[in-house]
Amino acid sequence: MPIKLDFKGFDDYLEKLIKAEKNVDEVVEQCIQTSAGIIQSEYVAAMSNAQVDRGLIGRMDPYTIEHNGNTFSAHIGYKKGPYNPKDPSDGYKAIFINYGTPRIHPRDFIKKMKKSSLPKVKKEEKKILENALGELK
């Protein structure tokens, strides 16, 4: 005796999965763009609160986003480059100010930036993901 199965609604579900696959990169990129912007602004605010020189803050590189295969990454802050003790790059200056040296008291703004930006990043990413999932329903 043959058995017959009838799948109703499977085509709709398959279309939603295909749509979701197409939108994953867009949603992830939107999440990382938003997160990088939040982190960079929190970084600047934490440096300002730590009374870091405005010139150094103003020379911070804008964040960049890289997409390689299925991996997205954001680069936020300064580029260190090679170390020159006679003329350290802004990246090294920020590190020295943050962690301190024998002559500079540590200001610990990176830790404060991470603490203040984490809840904001989670909140915004949750909104973006809920909107994307809402479109699939």
Coordinates of N, CA and C in Angstrom, one line a residue:
M1 N 0.8 -1.2 0.0 CA 0.0 0.0 0.0 C 0.9 1.2 0.0
P2 N 0.8 2.1 -1.0 CA 1.6 3.3 -1.1 C 1.2 4.3 -0.1
I3 N 2.1 5.1 0.4 CA 1.8 6.2 1.3 C 2.1 7.5 0.6
K4 N 1.1 8.4 0.7 CA 1.2 9.7 0.1 C 1.3 10.8 1.2
L5 N 2.3 11.7 1.1 CA 2.4 12.8 2.0 C 2.2 14.1 1.2
D6 N 1.5 14.9 1.8 CA 1.2 16.2 1.1 C 1.7 17.3 2.0
F7 N 2.8 18.0 1.6 CA 3.3 19.1 2.4 C 2.7 20.4 1.9
K8 N 1.9 21.0 2.8 CA 1.3 22.3 2.5 C 2.1 23.4 3.2
G9 N 2.3 24.5 2.4 CA 3.0 25.6 3.0 C 4.6 25.4 2.9
F10 N 5.0 24.3 2.5 CA 6.5 24.1 2.4 C 7.1 25.0 1.4
D11 N 6.4 25.3 0.3 CA 7.0 26.2 -0.7 C 7.2 27.6 -0.1
D12 N 6.2 28.1 0.7 CA 6.3 29.4 1.3 C 7.5 29.4 2.3
Y13 N 7.7 28.3 3.0 CA 8.8 28.2 4.0 C 10.1 28.2 3.2
L14 N 10.2 27.5 2.1 CA 11.4 27.4 1.3 C 11.7 28.8 0.7
E15 N 10.7 29.5 0.3 CA 11.0 30.9 -0.2 C 11.5 31.8 0.9
K16 N 11.0 31.7 2.1 CA 11.5 32.5 3.2 C 12.9 32.1 3.6
L17 N 13.3 30.9 3.5 CA 14.6 30.5 3.7 C 15.6 31.0 2.7
I18 N 15.2 31.0 1.4 CA 16.0 31.6 0.4 C 16.1 33.1 0.6
K19 N 15.0 33.7 0.9 CA 15.1 35.2 1.2 C 16.0 35.5 2.3
A20 N 15.9 34.6 3.4 CA 16.8 34.8 4.6 C 18.2 34.7 4.2
E21 N 18.5 33.7 3.4 CA 19.9 33.5 3.0 C 20.5 34.7 2.2
K22 N 19.7 35.3 1.4 CA 20.1 36.5 0.7 C 20.3 37.7 1.6
N23 N 19.5 37.8 2.6 CA 19.5 38.9 3.5 C 20.5 38.8 4.6
V24 N 21.0 37.6 4.9 CA 21.9 37.5 6.0 C 23.1 38.4 5.9
D25 N 23.8 38.5 4.8 CA 24.9 39.4 4.7 C 24.5 40.8 4.9
E26 N 23.4 41.2 4.4 CA 22.9 42.6 4.5 C 22.6 42.9 6.0
V27 N 22.0 42.0 6.7 CA 21.7 42.2 8.1 C 22.9 42.2 9.0
V28 N 23.9 41.3 8.7 CA 25.1 41.3 9.4 C 25.9 42.5 9.2
E29 N 26.0 43.0 7.9 CA 26.7 44.2 7.6 C 26.0 45.4 8.3
Q30 N 24.7 45.4 8.4 CA 24.0 46.5 9.0 C 24.4 46.5 10.5
C31 N 24.4 45.3 11.1 CA 24.7 45.2 12.6 C 26.1 45.7 12.8
I32 N 27.1 45.2 12.0 CA 28.5 45.6 12.3 C 28.7 47.1 12.0
Q33 N 28.1 47.7 11.0 CA 28.2 49.1 10.7 C 27.7 49.9 11.9
T34 N 26.5 49.5 12.4 CA 25.9 50.2 13.6 C 26.7 50.1 14.8
S35 N 27.2 48.8 15.1 CA 28.0 48.6 16.2 C 29.3 49.4 16.2
A36 N 30.0 49.4 15.0 CA 31.2 50.1 14.9 C 31.0 51.6 15.1
G37 N 30.0 52.1 14.6 CA 29.7 53.6 14.9 C 29.5 53.9 16.3
I38 N 28.7 53.0 17.0 CA 28.5 53.2 18.5 C 29.8 53.1 19.2
I39 N 30.6 52.1 18.9 CA 31.9 51.9 19.6 C 32.8 53.1 19.4
Q40 N 32.9 53.5 18.1 CA 33.8 54.7 17.8 C 33.3 55.9 18.6
S41 N 32.0 56.2 18.6 CA 31.6 57.4 19.4 C 31.8 57.2 20.9
E42 N 31.6 56.0 21.4 CA 31.9 55.8 22.8 C 33.4 55.9 23.1
Y43 N 34.2 55.5 22.2 CA 35.7 55.6 22.3 C 36.1 57.1 22.4
V44 N 35.5 57.9 21.5 CA 35.8 59.3 21.5 C 35.3 60.0 22.9
A45 N 34.1 59.6 23.3 CA 33.6 60.1 24.5 C 34.4 59.7 25.7
A46 N 34.9 58.5 25.8 CA 35.7 58.0 26.9 C 37.0 58.7 26.9
M47 N 37.6 58.9 25.7 CA 38.9 59.7 25.7 C 38.7 61.1 26.1
S48 N 37.6 61.7 25.7 CA 37.3 63.1 26.1 C 37.1 63.2 27.7
N49 N 36.4 62.2 28.2 CA 36.2 62.2 29.7 C 37.5 62.0 30.4
A50 N 38.4 61.3 29.8 CA 39.7 61.0 30.4 C 40.7 62.2 30.2
Q51 N 40.2 63.2 29.6 CA 41.0 64.5 29.3 C 42.2 64.2 28.4
V52 N 42.0 63.3 27.4 CA 43.0 63.1 26.4 C 43.0 64.3 25.4
D53 N 44.2 64.7 24.9 CA 44.4 65.8 24.0 C 43.4 65.7 22.9
R54 N 42.7 66.8 22.6 CA 41.7 66.8 21.5 C 42.3 66.6 20.2
G55 N 43.6 67.0 20.0 CA 44.2 66.8 18.7 C 44.4 65.3 18.5
L56 N 44.8 64.5 19.5 CA 44.9 63.1 19.4 C 43.6 62.4 19.1
I57 N 42.6 62.9 19.8 CA 41.2 62.3 19.5 C 40.8 62.6 18.1
G58 N 41.0 63.8 17.6 CA 40.6 64.2 16.3 C 41.3 63.4 15.2
R59 N 42.5 62.9 15.5 CA 43.3 62.1 14.5 C 42.9 60.7 14.5
M60 N 41.9 60.2 15.2 CA 41.6 58.8 15.2 C 41.0 58.5 13.8
D61 N 41.5 57.3 13.3 CA 41.1 56.9 12.0 C 39.6 56.5 12.1
P62 N 38.9 56.8 11.0 CA 37.5 56.3 10.9 C 37.5 54.8 10.9
Y63 N 36.4 54.2 11.4 CA 36.4 52.8 11.5 C 36.2 52.2 10.0
T64 N 36.7 51.0 9.8 CA 36.6 50.3 8.6 C 36.0 49.0 8.8
I65 N 35.3 48.5 7.8 CA 34.6 47.2 7.8 C 35.2 46.3 6.7
E66 N 35.6 45.1 7.1 CA 36.1 44.2 6.1 C 35.1 43.0 6.0
H67 N 34.9 42.5 4.8 CA 34.1 41.4 4.6 C 34.9 40.4 3.8
N68 N 35.1 39.2 4.4 CA 35.9 38.2 3.7 C 35.2 36.9 3.9
G69 N 34.6 36.4 2.8 CA 33.8 35.2 2.8 C 32.6 35.4 3.6
N70 N 32.4 34.6 4.7 CA 31.3 34.8 5.6 C 31.7 35.5 6.9
T71 N 32.8 36.2 6.9 CA 33.3 36.9 8.1 C 33.3 38.4 7.9
F72 N 32.7 39.1 8.8 CA 32.8 40.5 8.8 C 33.6 41.0 10.0
S73 N 34.4 42.0 9.9 CA 35.2 42.5 11.0 C 35.3 44.0 10.9
A74 N 35.3 44.7 12.0 CA 35.4 46.1 12.1 C 36.7 46.5 12.8
H75 N 37.4 47.5 12.2 CA 38.6 48.0 12.8 C 38.4 49.4 13.3
I76 N 38.5 49.6 14.6 CA 38.1 50.8 15.2 C 39.3 51.3 16.0
G77 N 39.6 52.6 15.9 CA 40.7 53.2 16.7 C 41.8 53.6 15.8
Y78 N 43.0 53.5 16.4 CA 44.2 54.0 15.7 C 45.0 52.8 15.1
K79 N 45.8 53.1 14.1 CA 46.7 52.2 13.6 C 48.1 52.4 14.3
K80 N 48.7 51.4 14.8 CA 49.9 51.6 15.5 C 51.1 51.8 14.6
G81 N 51.3 50.9 13.6 CA 52.4 51.0 12.7 C 53.7 50.6 13.4
P82 N 54.8 50.8 12.8 CA 56.1 50.4 13.5 C 56.4 51.4 14.6
Y83 N 57.0 50.9 15.6 CA 57.3 51.7 16.8 C 58.6 52.5 16.6
N84 N 58.5 53.8 16.8 CA 59.6 54.7 16.7 C 59.6 55.5 18.1
P85 N 60.6 55.1 18.9 CA 60.5 55.8 20.3 C 60.7 57.3 20.2
K86 N 61.3 57.8 19.2 CA 61.5 59.3 19.1 C 60.3 60.0 18.5
D87 N 59.5 59.2 17.8 CA 58.2 59.8 17.3 C 57.2 58.7 17.2
P88 N 56.5 58.4 18.4 CA 55.5 57.3 18.4 C 54.3 57.7 17.6
S89 N 53.7 56.7 17.0 CA 52.4 57.0 16.2 C 51.3 57.3 17.2
D90 N 50.2 57.8 16.7 CA 49.0 58.1 17.5 C 48.5 56.9 18.2
G91 N 48.6 55.7 17.6 CA 48.2 54.5 18.2 C 49.0 54.2 19.4
Y92 N 50.3 54.3 19.4 CA 51.1 54.1 20.6 C 50.9 55.1 21.6
K93 N 50.6 56.4 21.2 CA 50.3 57.4 22.2 C 49.0 57.1 23.0
A94 N 48.0 56.6 22.2 CA 46.8 56.2 22.9 C 47.0 55.1 23.8
I95 N 47.8 54.1 23.4 CA 48.1 53.0 24.3 C 48.8 53.5 25.6
F96 N 49.8 54.3 25.4 CA 50.6 54.8 26.6 C 49.7 55.6 27.5
I97 N 48.8 56.4 27.0 CA 47.9 57.2 27.8 C 46.9 56.3 28.5
N98 N 46.4 55.3 27.8 CA 45.4 54.4 28.4 C 46.0 53.6 29.5
Y99 N 47.1 52.9 29.2 CA 47.7 51.9 30.2 C 48.7 52.6 31.1
G100 N 49.2 53.7 30.8 CA 50.2 54.4 31.6 C 51.6 54.0 31.3
T101 N 52.5 54.8 31.7 CA 54.0 54.5 31.6 C 54.6 55.0 33.0
P102 N 55.8 54.8 33.1 CA 56.4 55.3 34.4 C 56.2 56.8 34.6
R103 N 56.0 57.5 33.6 CA 55.8 59.0 33.7 C 54.3 59.4 33.5
I104 N 53.5 58.5 33.0 CA 52.1 58.9 32.7 C 51.2 58.0 33.5
H105 N 50.3 58.7 34.2 CA 49.3 57.9 35.0 C 48.3 57.3 34.1
P106 N 47.9 56.0 34.3 CA 46.9 55.4 33.4 C 45.6 56.0 33.5
R107 N 44.9 56.2 32.3 CA 43.6 56.8 32.3 C 42.5 55.8 32.1
D108 N 42.8 54.6 31.6 CA 41.9 53.4 31.5 C 40.6 53.7 30.7
F109 N 40.7 54.5 29.7 CA 39.5 54.9 28.9 C 39.0 53.7 28.0
I110 N 39.8 52.8 27.6 CA 39.4 51.7 26.8 C 38.4 50.8 27.6
K111 N 38.8 50.5 28.8 CA 37.9 49.6 29.6 C 36.5 50.3 29.8
K112 N 36.6 51.6 30.1 CA 35.3 52.4 30.2 C 34.5 52.4 29.0
M113 N 35.2 52.5 27.8 CA 34.5 52.5 26.5 C 33.8 51.2 26.3
K114 N 34.5 50.1 26.6 CA 33.9 48.8 26.4 C 32.7 48.6 27.2
K115 N 32.8 49.0 28.5 CA 31.7 48.9 29.4 C 30.5 49.7 29.0
S116 N 30.7 50.9 28.5 CA 29.6 51.8 28.2 C 29.0 51.4 26.8
S117 N 29.8 50.9 25.9 CA 29.3 50.6 24.6 C 28.6 49.2 24.5
L118 N 28.9 48.3 25.3 CA 28.4 46.9 25.2 C 26.8 46.9 25.2
P119 N 26.2 47.5 26.2 CA 24.7 47.5 26.3 C 24.1 48.2 25.1
K120 N 24.7 49.3 24.6 CA 24.2 50.0 23.5 C 24.3 49.2 22.2
V121 N 25.4 48.5 22.0 CA 25.6 47.6 20.8 C 24.6 46.5 20.9
K122 N 24.4 45.8 22.0 CA 23.5 44.7 22.1 C 22.1 45.2 21.8
K123 N 21.7 46.3 22.3 CA 20.3 46.9 22.1 C 20.1 47.1 20.6
E124 N 21.0 47.8 19.9 CA 20.9 48.1 18.5 C 20.9 46.8 17.6
E125 N 21.8 45.9 18.0 CA 21.8 44.7 17.2 C 20.6 43.8 17.3
K126 N 20.0 43.9 18.6 CA 18.7 43.2 18.8 C 17.6 43.7 17.9
K127 N 17.6 45.1 17.9 CA 16.6 45.8 17.0 C 16.7 45.3 15.6
I128 N 17.9 45.4 15.1 CA 18.2 45.0 13.7 C 17.8 43.6 13.4
L129 N 18.2 42.7 14.3 CA 17.8 41.3 14.1 C 16.3 41.0 14.2
E130 N 15.7 41.7 15.1 CA 14.2 41.5 15.3 C 13.5 42.0 14.0
N131 N 14.0 43.1 13.5 CA 13.4 43.6 12.2 C 13.5 42.7 11.1
A132 N 14.7 42.1 11.0 CA 15.0 41.1 9.9 C 14.2 39.9 10.1
L133 N 14.0 39.4 11.3 CA 13.2 38.2 11.6 C 11.7 38.5 11.4
G134 N 11.3 39.7 11.7 CA 9.9 40.1 11.5 C 9.5 40.1 10.0
E135 N 10.5 40.4 9.1 CA 10.2 40.3 7.7 C 10.0 38.9 7.2
L136 N 10.6 37.9 7.9 CA 10.5 36.5 7.5 C 9.1 35.9 7.9
K137 N 8.5 36.5 8.9 CA 7.2 35.9 9.3 C 6.1 36.2 8.4

